[in-house]
mmCIF file of C-alpha atoms and ligand atoms in Angstrom:
data_model
loop_
_atom_site.group_PDB
_atom_site.id
_atom_site.type_symbol
_atom_site.label_atom_id
_atom_site.label_comp_id
_atom_site.label_asym_id
_atom_site.label_seq_id
_atom_site.Cartn_x
_atom_site.Cartn_y
_atom_site.Cartn_z
ATOM 1 C CA MET A 1 -12.488 26.618 10.888
ATOM 2 C CA GLY A 2 -12.450 23.555 8.787
ATOM 3 C CA LYS A 3 -11.862 20.230 9.629
ATOM 4 C CA GLN A 4 -8.013 18.948 10.581
ATOM 5 C CA LYS A 5 -6.708 16.862 7.619
ATOM 6 C CA ILE A 6 -5.093 13.700 8.417
ATOM 7 C CA ILE A 7 -2.997 11.652 6.204
ATOM 8 C CA VAL A 8 -2.625 7.860 6.534
ATOM 9 C CA PHE A 9 0.472 6.870 5.722
ATOM 10 C CA SER A 10 0.497 2.510 5.759
ATOM 11 C CA GLY A 11 2.487 -0.479 5.196
ATOM 12 C CA ALA A 12 1.830 -4.238 4.636
ATOM 13 C CA GLY A 13 1.378 -4.622 8.651
ATOM 14 C CA VAL A 14 -1.771 -2.189 8.190
ATOM 15 C CA SER A 15 -2.881 -5.679 6.565
ATOM 16 C CA ALA A 16 -0.696 -8.386 8.245
ATOM 17 C CA GLU A 17 -3.664 -9.873 10.686
ATOM 18 C CA SER A 18 -5.918 -9.940 7.394
ATOM 19 C CA GLY A 19 -3.882 -12.654 6.720
ATOM 20 C CA LEU A 20 -1.452 -10.713 3.976
ATOM 21 C CA GLY A 21 2.155 -10.922 4.601
ATOM 22 C CA THR A 22 4.452 -8.993 5.581
ATOM 23 C CA PHE A 23 7.888 -7.839 3.213
ATOM 24 C CA ARG A 24 10.926 -7.866 5.861
ATOM 25 C CA ASP A 25 9.137 -9.571 8.791
ATOM 26 C CA SER A 26 10.407 -13.305 10.000
ATOM 27 C CA GLY A 27 8.106 -15.440 7.214
ATOM 28 C CA GLY A 28 8.012 -12.333 5.067
ATOM 29 C CA LEU A 29 7.743 -12.671 1.181
ATOM 30 C CA TRP A 30 11.069 -11.520 0.257
ATOM 31 C CA GLU A 31 12.159 -14.469 2.546
ATOM 32 C CA LYS A 32 10.318 -16.576 0.421
ATOM 33 C CA TYR A 33 10.465 -15.699 -2.708
ATOM 34 C CA ASN A 34 13.748 -13.434 -3.913
ATOM 35 C CA ILE A 35 12.440 -9.862 -5.409
ATOM 36 C CA GLU A 36 14.673 -9.866 -8.539
ATOM 37 C CA GLU A 37 13.155 -13.499 -9.647
ATOM 38 C CA VAL A 38 9.022 -11.702 -9.139
ATOM 39 C CA ALA A 39 9.041 -7.725 -8.712
ATOM 40 C CA THR A 40 10.990 -6.193 -11.307
ATOM 41 C CA PRO A 41 10.730 -5.514 -16.015
ATOM 42 C CA GLU A 42 13.810 -7.845 -15.483
ATOM 43 C CA ALA A 43 12.109 -10.873 -14.019
ATOM 44 C CA TRP A 44 9.238 -10.327 -15.519
ATOM 45 C CA ASN A 45 10.761 -10.202 -19.626
ATOM 46 C CA LYS A 46 12.623 -13.164 -18.297
ATOM 47 C CA ASN A 47 9.871 -15.319 -16.772
ATOM 48 C CA PRO A 48 6.502 -14.042 -17.541
ATOM 49 C CA GLU A 49 4.425 -17.208 -16.231
ATOM 50 C CA MET A 50 6.506 -16.814 -12.548
ATOM 51 C CA VAL A 51 5.360 -13.277 -11.852
ATOM 52 C CA THR A 52 1.536 -13.854 -13.277
ATOM 53 C CA GLU A 53 1.723 -16.420 -10.966
ATOM 54 C CA PHE A 54 2.884 -14.818 -8.613
ATOM 55 C CA TYR A 55 0.376 -11.760 -8.374
ATOM 56 C CA ASN A 56 -2.086 -14.286 -8.856
ATOM 57 C CA MET A 57 -1.521 -15.958 -5.363
ATOM 58 C CA ARG A 58 -1.018 -12.833 -4.014
ATOM 59 C CA ARG A 59 -4.164 -11.405 -5.211
ATOM 60 C CA LYS A 60 -6.210 -14.815 -4.573
ATOM 61 C CA GLN A 61 -5.388 -14.471 -1.078
ATOM 62 C CA CYS A 62 -5.922 -10.460 -1.239
ATOM 63 C CA TYR A 63 -9.617 -11.288 -2.319
ATOM 64 C CA GLU A 64 -10.111 -14.122 0.317
ATOM 65 C CA SER A 65 -8.523 -10.918 3.395
ATOM 66 C CA LYS A 66 -11.231 -9.196 4.918
ATOM 67 C CA PRO A 67 -10.387 -5.293 5.867
ATOM 68 C CA ASN A 68 -9.290 -5.774 9.961
ATOM 69 C CA ALA A 69 -10.563 -3.437 12.947
ATOM 70 C CA ALA A 70 -7.370 -1.077 11.974
ATOM 71 C CA HIS A 71 -8.897 -0.091 8.442
ATOM 72 C CA PHE A 72 -12.379 0.187 9.685
ATOM 73 C CA ALA A 73 -10.851 2.713 12.744
ATOM 74 C CA ILE A 74 -8.972 4.661 9.966
ATOM 75 C CA ALA A 75 -12.320 4.812 7.243
ATOM 76 C CA LYS A 76 -13.828 5.754 11.521
ATOM 77 C CA LEU A 77 -11.895 9.041 11.238
ATOM 78 C CA GLU A 78 -13.734 10.594 8.611
ATOM 79 C CA GLU A 79 -16.389 10.908 10.833
ATOM 80 C CA LYS A 80 -14.649 14.129 12.328
ATOM 81 C CA PHE A 81 -11.549 14.871 9.860
ATOM 82 C CA ASN A 82 -10.491 15.190 6.094
ATOM 83 C CA VAL A 83 -8.862 12.193 6.281
ATOM 84 C CA GLU A 84 -6.271 10.460 3.325
ATOM 85 C CA VAL A 85 -5.222 7.303 3.004
ATOM 86 C CA ILE A 86 -1.168 6.777 1.079
ATOM 87 C CA THR A 87 -0.613 3.625 1.272
ATOM 88 C CA GLN A 88 2.580 0.583 -0.152
ATOM 89 C CA ASN A 89 -0.374 -2.222 -0.142
ATOM 90 C CA ILE A 90 -1.333 -3.193 -3.441
ATOM 91 C CA ASP A 91 -4.569 -4.588 -1.735
ATOM 92 C CA ASP A 92 -7.630 -2.751 -1.469
ATOM 93 C CA LEU A 93 -8.811 -3.687 2.407
ATOM 94 C CA HIS A 94 -8.377 -0.065 2.922
ATOM 95 C CA GLU A 95 -11.384 0.949 0.356
ATOM 96 C CA ARG A 96 -13.277 -1.850 1.983
ATOM 97 C CA GLY A 97 -12.814 -0.674 5.330
ATOM 98 C CA GLY A 98 -14.767 2.449 3.835
ATOM 99 C CA SER A 99 -11.954 4.810 3.764
ATOM 100 C CA SER A 100 -13.428 6.883 0.713
ATOM 101 C CA LYS A 101 -9.168 9.089 -0.434
ATOM 102 C CA VAL A 102 -6.932 5.790 -0.905
ATOM 103 C CA ILE A 103 -3.304 7.182 -3.419
ATOM 104 C CA HIS A 104 -1.964 3.217 -3.764
ATOM 105 C CA LEU A 105 2.070 5.048 -4.555
ATOM 106 C CA HIS A 106 2.623 1.583 -5.387
ATOM 107 C CA GLY A 107 0.164 0.288 -7.498
ATOM 108 C CA GLU A 108 -3.371 -2.194 -7.457
ATOM 109 C CA ILE A 109 -3.531 -6.285 -7.453
ATOM 110 C CA SER A 110 -6.550 -5.616 -8.669
ATOM 111 C CA LYS A 111 -5.730 -3.848 -11.790
ATOM 112 C CA VAL A 112 -4.452 -5.004 -14.975
ATOM 113 C CA LYS A 113 -2.891 -2.978 -17.651
ATOM 114 C CA SER A 114 -1.454 -3.968 -21.087
ATOM 115 C CA SER A 115 2.551 -4.330 -20.706
ATOM 116 C CA GLY A 116 3.280 -2.949 -23.976
ATOM 117 C CA PRO A 117 4.279 0.795 -24.544
ATOM 118 C CA ASN A 118 2.566 4.104 -22.231
ATOM 119 C CA ALA A 119 0.131 1.195 -21.285
ATOM 120 C CA GLU A 120 0.273 3.584 -17.490
ATOM 121 C CA LYS A 121 -3.442 5.481 -18.112
ATOM 122 C CA LYS A 122 -5.140 1.979 -19.687
ATOM 123 C CA TYR A 123 -5.297 -0.489 -16.591
ATOM 124 C CA PHE A 124 -8.822 -2.738 -16.344
ATOM 125 C CA HIS A 125 -10.322 -4.386 -12.707
ATOM 126 C CA GLN A 126 -8.978 -8.380 -12.374
ATOM 127 C CA LYS A 127 -12.549 -9.510 -11.058
ATOM 128 C CA ASN A 128 -11.620 -12.778 -10.449
ATOM 129 C CA TRP A 129 -8.028 -13.529 -8.612
ATOM 130 C CA GLU A 130 -6.088 -15.368 -11.674
ATOM 131 C CA VAL A 131 -5.269 -13.936 -15.116
ATOM 132 C CA LYS A 132 -3.455 -15.905 -17.350
ATOM 133 C CA ILE A 133 -0.550 -16.045 -19.574
ATOM 134 C CA GLY A 134 -2.452 -15.186 -23.365
ATOM 135 C CA ASP A 135 -5.127 -12.404 -21.240
ATOM 136 C CA LYS A 136 -3.686 -9.593 -24.208
ATOM 137 C CA CYS A 137 -4.339 -5.851 -24.508
ATOM 138 C CA GLU A 138 -5.753 -4.883 -28.044
ATOM 139 C CA GLU A 139 -2.491 -3.629 -29.488
ATOM 140 C CA GLY A 140 -1.738 -8.387 -28.258
ATOM 141 C CA TYR A 141 0.623 -7.655 -25.348
ATOM 142 C CA GLN A 142 0.274 -9.574 -22.695
ATOM 143 C CA MET A 143 -1.779 -8.484 -19.734
ATOM 144 C CA ARG A 144 0.678 -7.170 -16.027
ATOM 145 C CA PRO A 145 -0.543 -6.312 -12.535
ATOM 146 C CA HIS A 146 -0.876 -2.645 -12.599
ATOM 147 C CA VAL A 147 2.189 -2.733 -9.841
ATOM 148 C CA VAL A 148 5.190 -1.002 -9.240
ATOM 149 C CA TRP A 149 8.187 -3.246 -10.086
ATOM 150 C CA PHE A 150 11.420 -2.306 -8.269
ATOM 151 C CA GLY A 151 13.044 0.138 -10.713
ATOM 152 C CA GLU A 152 9.713 1.343 -12.107
ATOM 153 C CA ALA A 153 9.092 5.094 -12.115
ATOM 154 C CA VAL A 154 6.455 6.160 -8.773
ATOM 155 C CA PRO A 155 3.558 7.895 -10.605
ATOM 156 C CA MET A 156 1.715 8.785 -7.595
ATOM 157 C CA ILE A 157 4.674 10.396 -5.037
ATOM 158 C CA ASP A 158 4.331 13.704 -6.618
ATOM 159 C CA GLU A 159 0.409 13.990 -5.370
ATOM 160 C CA ALA A 160 1.215 11.528 -2.010
ATOM 161 C CA ILE A 161 3.858 15.090 -1.770
ATOM 162 C CA SER A 162 0.610 17.563 -2.372
ATOM 163 C CA ARG A 163 -1.559 15.479 -0.360
ATOM 164 C CA ILE A 164 1.052 15.542 2.632
ATOM 165 C CA ASN A 165 2.328 19.019 3.105
ATOM 166 C CA SER A 166 -0.751 19.780 4.266
ATOM 167 C CA ALA A 167 -1.546 17.840 7.064
ATOM 168 C CA ASP A 168 -1.885 19.053 10.335
ATOM 169 C CA ILE A 169 -1.499 14.952 11.800
ATOM 170 C CA VAL A 170 0.037 12.018 10.290
ATOM 171 C CA ILE A 171 -0.193 8.503 10.944
ATOM 172 C CA VAL A 172 2.334 6.083 10.087
ATOM 173 C CA VAL A 173 1.035 2.115 10.599
ATOM 174 C CA GLY A 174 2.701 -0.638 9.727
ATOM 175 C CA THR A 175 6.005 -0.057 7.446
ATOM 176 C CA SER A 176 9.736 -0.294 8.686
ATOM 177 C CA LEU A 177 10.739 2.632 6.005
ATOM 178 C CA ASN A 178 12.941 0.999 4.379
ATOM 179 C CA VAL A 179 11.861 1.886 0.571
ATOM 180 C CA TYR A 180 12.241 4.960 -1.728
ATOM 181 C CA PRO A 181 10.795 7.697 -2.844
ATOM 182 C CA ALA A 182 7.598 6.016 -0.747
ATOM 183 C CA ALA A 183 9.110 6.926 2.898
ATOM 184 C CA GLY A 184 10.578 9.941 1.913
ATOM 185 C CA ILE A 185 7.553 11.523 1.837
ATOM 186 C CA LEU A 186 7.537 11.867 5.025
ATOM 187 C CA ASN A 187 10.155 14.340 4.801
ATOM 188 C CA TYR A 188 7.397 16.686 3.201
ATOM 189 C CA ALA A 189 4.586 16.548 6.276
ATOM 190 C CA PRO A 190 4.589 20.205 7.926
ATOM 191 C CA HIS A 191 7.377 20.185 11.088
ATOM 192 C CA ASN A 192 4.179 21.274 13.451
ATOM 193 C CA ALA A 193 1.730 18.411 12.482
ATOM 194 C CA LYS A 194 1.270 15.481 14.354
ATOM 195 C CA TYR A 195 2.996 12.625 14.696
ATOM 196 C CA TYR A 196 2.048 8.977 15.388
ATOM 197 C CA LEU A 197 3.949 5.272 14.648
ATOM 198 C CA ILE A 198 1.775 2.311 15.479
ATOM 199 C CA ASP A 199 3.669 -0.703 14.827
ATOM 200 C CA PRO A 200 4.911 -3.381 17.478
ATOM 201 C CA SER A 201 8.232 -3.513 16.405
ATOM 202 C CA GLU A 202 11.208 -0.958 16.559
ATOM 203 C CA VAL A 203 10.744 1.388 13.339
ATOM 204 C CA SER A 204 13.189 4.215 13.828
ATOM 205 C CA VAL A 205 11.314 7.868 12.920
ATOM 206 C CA PRO A 206 12.181 11.231 14.699
ATOM 207 C CA SER A 207 12.250 11.869 17.756
ATOM 208 C CA TYR A 208 9.158 13.980 17.441
ATOM 209 C CA PHE A 209 6.844 10.478 16.812
ATOM 210 C CA ASN A 210 4.551 9.611 19.482
ATOM 211 C CA VAL A 211 5.203 6.073 19.183
ATOM 212 C CA ILE A 212 2.483 3.210 19.771
ATOM 213 C CA ARG A 213 3.752 -0.101 19.971
ATOM 214 C CA ASP A 214 1.710 -2.318 19.435
ATOM 215 C CA SER A 215 0.000 -4.303 16.696
ATOM 216 C CA ALA A 216 -2.472 -3.012 14.138
ATOM 217 C CA SER A 217 -5.896 -3.793 15.515
ATOM 218 C CA LYS A 218 -5.064 -2.847 18.555
ATOM 219 C CA GLY A 219 -3.266 0.154 18.741
ATOM 220 C CA VAL A 220 -5.047 2.240 15.393
ATOM 221 C CA PRO A 221 -8.843 1.832 17.087
ATOM 222 C CA GLU A 222 -7.423 3.140 20.617
ATOM 223 C CA LEU A 223 -5.742 6.215 18.513
ATOM 224 C CA VAL A 224 -8.651 6.497 16.468
ATOM 225 C CA GLU A 225 -10.664 6.556 19.427
ATOM 226 C CA LYS A 226 -8.899 9.294 21.229
ATOM 227 C CA LEU A 227 -8.246 11.264 18.754
ATOM 228 C CA LEU A 228 -12.470 11.053 17.293
ATOM 229 C CA LYS A 229 -13.404 12.664 21.706
HETATM 230 N N1 APR B 301 0.272 -4.100 13.104
HETATM 231 C C1 APR B 301 1.471 -3.313 12.201
HETATM 232 N N2 APR B 301 2.580 -3.380 11.979
HETATM 233 C C2 APR B 301 2.951 -4.476 12.291
HETATM 234 C C3 APR B 301 1.997 -5.476 11.780
HETATM 235 C C4 APR B 301 0.753 -5.540 12.386
HETATM 236 N N3 APR B 301 -0.261 -6.646 13.016
HETATM 237 N N4 APR B 301 2.950 -7.188 11.993
HETATM 238 C C5 APR B 301 4.258 -6.249 11.455
HETATM 239 N N5 APR B 301 3.725 -4.972 11.058
HETATM 240 C C6 APR B 301 4.821 -3.838 10.761
HETATM 241 C C7 APR B 301 6.092 -4.517 10.922
HETATM 242 O O1 APR B 301 7.040 -4.643 12.244
HETATM 243 C C8 APR B 301 7.404 -3.742 9.545
HETATM 244 O O2 APR B 301 7.175 -2.324 10.427
HETATM 245 O O3 APR B 301 5.002 -3.912 9.143
HETATM 246 C C9 APR B 301 5.901 -3.504 8.683
HETATM 247 C C10 APR B 301 6.211 -4.718 7.507
HETATM 248 O O4 APR B 301 7.421 -3.479 6.952
HETATM 249 P P1 APR B 301 7.988 -4.562 5.646
HETATM 250 O O5 APR B 301 7.424 -6.070 5.704
HETATM 251 O O6 APR B 301 8.850 -3.762 5.340
HETATM 252 O O7 APR B 301 6.421 -3.557 4.863
HETATM 253 P P2 APR B 301 6.666 -1.977 3.642
HETATM 254 O O8 APR B 301 6.964 -1.732 4.951
HETATM 255 O O9 APR B 301 4.438 -2.320 4.149
HETATM 256 O O10 APR B 301 7.444 -2.810 2.465
HETATM 257 C C11 APR B 301 7.552 -1.393 1.321
HETATM 258 O O11 APR B 301 8.525 -3.025 0.151
HETATM 259 O O12 APR B 301 8.734 -4.872 -0.965
HETATM 260 C C12 APR B 301 7.833 -3.377 -1.044
HETATM 261 O O13 APR B 301 6.665 -2.758 -2.823
HETATM 262 C C13 APR B 301 6.397 -3.438 -1.610
HETATM 263 O O14 APR B 301 5.081 -1.832 -0.565
HETATM 264 C C14 APR B 301 6.315 -2.917 -0.487
HETATM 265 C C15 APR B 301 7.227 -1.722 0.870
#
């Protein structure tokens, strides 16, 4: 019998204790900025400086942050399980915490790509935190964050669905499950899988979820401890 498969589906809450803001909690990012001004293709066309600045600030925070106990515990699961992380986060804390298989549904802040047509495949690692207006691709288009803006396609969604549909265990941590198609991948997990939700606040999930009402840095290591026994 091969190793059991665990899918971890994470959102901003798993990185909250690393100092990176969530979106819809009180004080969250969408309270300070409105999405239409910083996270849509229209925002980019209208004010690329503001959008570049917004992601520079988030990239700087990400590069200065560190994985927390939840990221490390998720990586530890790989000792005994076949683990794949499907995250909505654009930070690289799962990778830096040691996870070896991570799918970023909403892109990666550590990568930039051309804002020109069909630039999807050509993206580059952004070494330092600051992208400047004037950083252009070889066709002369301004470089933009390799992130999925509202209204843009989610290229990795089919890959994520094909991964979750053979899960034995699904662990959902740090997401309000408000955003689609990302949140919809849970509908493709096997109904006989075991489901866990780790979140300090009320998130509506079906009754077959084992709900752990706790922060990620406490709840995840405790669950991982149990699963590794
Ligand atoms: N530990 C675990 N969960 C936490 C913690 C914590 N310390 N702090 C907050 N949370 C939970 C909140 O209770 C909430 O359920 O994390 C969740 C954060 O929800 P959102 O802010 O909506 O973030 P997320 O679900 O990741 O948003 C999805 O929306 O804005 C877009 O593209 C963006 O990927 C993002 C997507």
